Amino acid sequence: MARYDFASDNTAPAAPEAIQAILAANTGFASGYGTDKVSAQAADLVRALVDADAEVRFVASGTAANAVSLAALARPFEAVLAHRHAHICTDETGAPGFFGQGVGLIGLPGASGKIDPAALAAPLAAPDLSHRQSPAALSVTNATEYGTVYTAAELAALTAPVKAKGYGVHLDGARLANAAAAGFDLKAIPGLGVDILVVGGTKAGMPPTEAVVIFDRAVARRFDARLKQAGQLPSKGRFYAAPFIGMLSDGALVRHAAHANAMARKLAAGMPFRVVHPVEANAVFVEMDDARLSALHAAGWFVYRFLDGSVRFMCSWATTEAAVDEILDAVRRLA
Amino acid sequence: MARYDFASDNTAPAAPEAIQAILAANTGFASGYGTDKVSAQAADLVRALVDADAEVRFVASGTAANAVSLAALARPFEAVLAHRHAHICTDETGAPGFFGQGVGLIGLPGASGKIDPAALAAPLAAPDLSHRQSPAALSVTNATEYGTVYTAAELAALTAPVKAKGYGVHLDGARLANAAAAGFDLKAIPGLGVDILVVGGTKAGMPPTEAVVIFDRAVARRFDARLKQAGQLPSKGRFYAAPFIGMLSDGALVRHAAHANAMARKLAAGMPFRVVHPVEANAVFVEMDDARLSALHAAGWFVYRFLDGSVRFMCSWATTEAAVDEILDAVRRLA
Amino acid sequence: MARYDFASDNTAPAAPEAIQAILAANTGFASGYGTDKVSAQAADLVRALVDADAEVRFVASGTAANAVSLAALARPFEAVLAHRHAHICTDETGAPGFFGQGVGLIGLPGASGKIDPAALAAPLAAPDLSHRQSPAALSVTNATEYGTVYTAAELAALTAPVKAKGYGVHLDGARLANAAAAGFDLKAIPGLGVDILVVGGTKAGMPPTEAVVIFDRAVARRFDARLKQAGQLPSKGRFYAAPFIGMLSDGALVRHAAHANAMARKLAAGMPFRVVHPVEANAVFVEMDDARLSALHAAGWFVYRFLDGSVRFMCSWATTEAAVDEILDAVRRLA
Amino acid sequence: MARYDFASDNTAPAAPEAIQAILAANTGFASGYGTDKVSAQAADLVRALVDADAEVRFVASGTAANAVSLAALARPFEAVLAHRHAHICTDETGAPGFFGQGVGLIGLPGASGKIDPAALAAPLAAPDLSHRQSPAALSVTNATEYGTVYTAAELAALTAPVKAKGYGVHLDGARLANAAAAGFDLKAIPGLGVDILVVGGTKAGMPPTEAVVIFDRAVARRFDARLKQAGQLPSKGRFYAAPFIGMLSDGALVRHAAHANAMARKLAAGMPFRVVHPVEANAVFVEMDDARLSALHAAGWFVYRFLDGSVRFMCSWATTEAAVDEILDAVRRLA
């Protein structure tokens, strides 16, 4: 039997709080394109989450949310600075370039998915040259692709020099809930100079939905038209907003993420292979050769080799302790 | 109290069959990006609906589904022929040009939303000139924006000369269910030379979801990458596929559309104003001056003046007979 | 023998002043990408021409110059207001949408190529709606496609309400020299709120070259990168700059245009057919049926039916009085 | 006095043969957009150069010629394989992504600018995955950015596996003349499976002009519209075609390139610093520290540090033996 429990955090079903909120919202007629009361209520909850009077929109796709955001911050002949293994650089089929008509990506190094602050210096100091795409924005991801979590201070060390240049900042929060559960203070985000934040719903245990939070009012101008043209202004907006109500009303978002993080710690603790990145969120990366990975696949467990060559195990709100024990059993048999 | 019952067919909630299918699908872990069993089952049902061995994908947005399809059929320096009041021409914020990097739209005339076949002759016969965008595809909509329904023969009269030129055909089926309920034979679609069909879920009573049906295998190549880059390859694909299972398993899709169409006929029958387009699907368009429209708004009923100057009343699966009676009462008070 | 004398103003060879300036500039080594002394000198002359401290770049293509300019003034989900028969709307193969990733064009009516000021009111007053592209800029053309010339006051009547909305203004000056020769005061341009002006070199008698004049410093930021990415930052910049030196140093630009305008007047005066637009610049449009047009073609004279159904005769710096007499002879034989 | 003799091969003036051909072509009226006799004659000469019945167009910009070509061979969700230091990857401000709406570039390694054939294996063998841009074309450059020259057999080793996959091949021939002068057989190009070739005019000693040679008729369809939309279909086409007549009629193209190559060899022979790449065409790359480079600049000689950290000296048709001696003197003073 194929087991996708640890393949990704998007293999999980939706959490009951999200589903219940959809059922509750699915009543009567509602005005379209995000102008309904469900969307308004959800937006209030997102604003409260980050403690800021920002514009909030709910969209279907994290890839599109990121790409549309970057297109709002950088023009085609400019570039976005990001960790070289950031999702926008490696896993979105060039969506930033598609939505941004060729907008460039400048991949930066840094251990375990965190951008090395020293790596920012050169691109920020480089003179504008006409034959290359100069930076116009920074994209950071928290929690990172490698399951590590920036502190607010660490992010500030990245965003401060970027804002000093007048450039924009995008925060990819596909796993923001996991970062929050690991201690990252969401209310610090506005103070970091973030212009656009994407709060991930999908990986946090919702049906597909992401909240786009626009802190900069100039960037927000005509954003609905921007979204509509990009196929990200849903007519039945309540279906993307309602899950956030379910997950934010009583803290389920962070509570579920805390569970996912705990499952990752439990998994890491039992691993017979070397764990190669700090386990701060919901991922565990281990050193494993091809033969063992194939054997694990053959045993029915789908996990994947990642960009850095290690093998990734993802936990989610739906990961059970029993499943952790089961996969650890399977892994130990390989060792 | 604001009433959106007749404002659009996307103001309705989702039908119970769609919701139940989501609940049924929301169990256990599933592989991502449309490779799951729910997506496979739903694709089978869509293939059966049109009786063709086509590729089927489920996406979040009708605007994006249309625009991505057109980008697959026409290059930036080419154009798409469409009714001048087609949704792609008037209501999608230029999405075809955005996804297709400037792909042109050539608006054609025709009564009540149906393209006049005679209007195709000139653009199809025009020589390729370098300073204008020559046609590469035709986009047709069934049911049309004006609530009329093409017969298969009528569509064939449009698609045949287009296919004879080697051009592509896109069928915008945002309201395909309403067309089917009005007698349009869905199994005739493959024979019409349609390359890409979008089967509307959202307006048919589902949560946001659309099925993209690709009949031409050459067009289908690398389509998942095309969708992913465009933000339309959902990781949790089952949430977009499941509603189609619920609505197609026992005929709910067409049954609900038949109800919507019947409500439109009832509404038209009771209208004290001149109905300006044949009522063949779920829309009624009437002649109404601004003062009366404002009064109707003031009475709480939101309906909108359309592109042709008439006022549109849309029915949906959720429209009740009582609501029809209520709005007719309100309208009669204006007359 | 095929005669293209009146087919367009780009069928003419380059004027001796332009050629001599290229020969003079073609000596020794020069730094690249517009940083050379020839480019600097030509830019000074263009600044003097419009009496403004603007940024000036020299590019190869008028189509690209216009499209790049519009992309700098309107985002993909916005639109540009222009005469519905403006070159950008009808003769550039959708270049604005290509360079601007789907940026919209809103075609406005107006007699003889001049935008009717009353036609601006509706689009400027329309509320921003997410499902359509709201205007962000106005593009005007002087002299117009129909050989008419706006006065500065007429242009101000168009640009003032546009600037009052905070929108941008682009002036397509492919035939600016002809407008100047007809009395249009080039030094009035900065006061009109023009953000980007394209001064046509090609149609004015130069080898292919156009000057892009950027009055708004914010728009000018990183413009060289914008041009380079768009294939419009020539490495050997002096070849595009030098012709402007030759044509601006001693007034040849306007002198040649005055000749072209005079030839058009002479042509109009001798026409046996109805002239349908005021002859203010270098074009004459006449009523002529297909049989007569074909006969004229058969006689070797290539002129073309234009968008409004009339037949266009263009004059240029190189049009001779003898040629006007010859084509008038040929035309009279048709009458 | 600033000396740009060795800064690039585009700092040189145009060769007399090219200029004379422009003067000869600059007579009388000519039909527009490349339909004139000069363009036809030049196209014949280019066809003879590569001994193939290909479509030929003359455009203003090498950057645009490359980017338009790549857009014809790869769709936005696909990628182009190229040397990681190819001009399209490093020096064109992301033009391929701009013209190709985000088309990806996969940078390959290889010594001295030549792609290591072994490096092709992995990307060609990789399965199509929806979350990344799969290759659709290969771009090769001859002579390379590092002044080395592929033999036909070396290119065949790269193109054969690419064509076997059904992918396209683009040959950036910005310095094709230098490759030819070094022994590369231009008539071998059609047999290599090249779909689009760009023959550089600018760096070969012409005013700005490049010939786009389209070997694949399917790719050539509506290419003029593609070029027009991209701002690369010049109305006065003869000015871009004529230089090729001047340079191809009596072999000046290769003769001048042979001179440039000889100057590079002379320069290399006299260099007191280590030459780090084989000197096969018109470039010399040497090891030089920052202090010495600054001193050379201070002495008036502009040369630049290149992507690999070495300092580049370019020769051109216009490089004199005296200039080589002079710069060698200056360089020796640094050693």
Coordinates of C-alpha atoms in Angstrom, one line a residue, chain A residues 40 59 100 108 142 154 183 256 283 331:
Chain A
A40 CA -14.3 40.2 5.3
V59 CA -6.3 33.0 -3.5
G100 CA 6.7 38.8 -14.1
L108 CA 21.8 33.3 -2.6
N142 CA 9.8 31.1 6.9
E154 CA 17.6 37.1 11.8
G183 CA 8.4 30.6 18.2
H256 CA -1.9 22.0 14.3
A283 CA 10.7 18.6 8.2
V331 CA 13.7 3.1 8.0

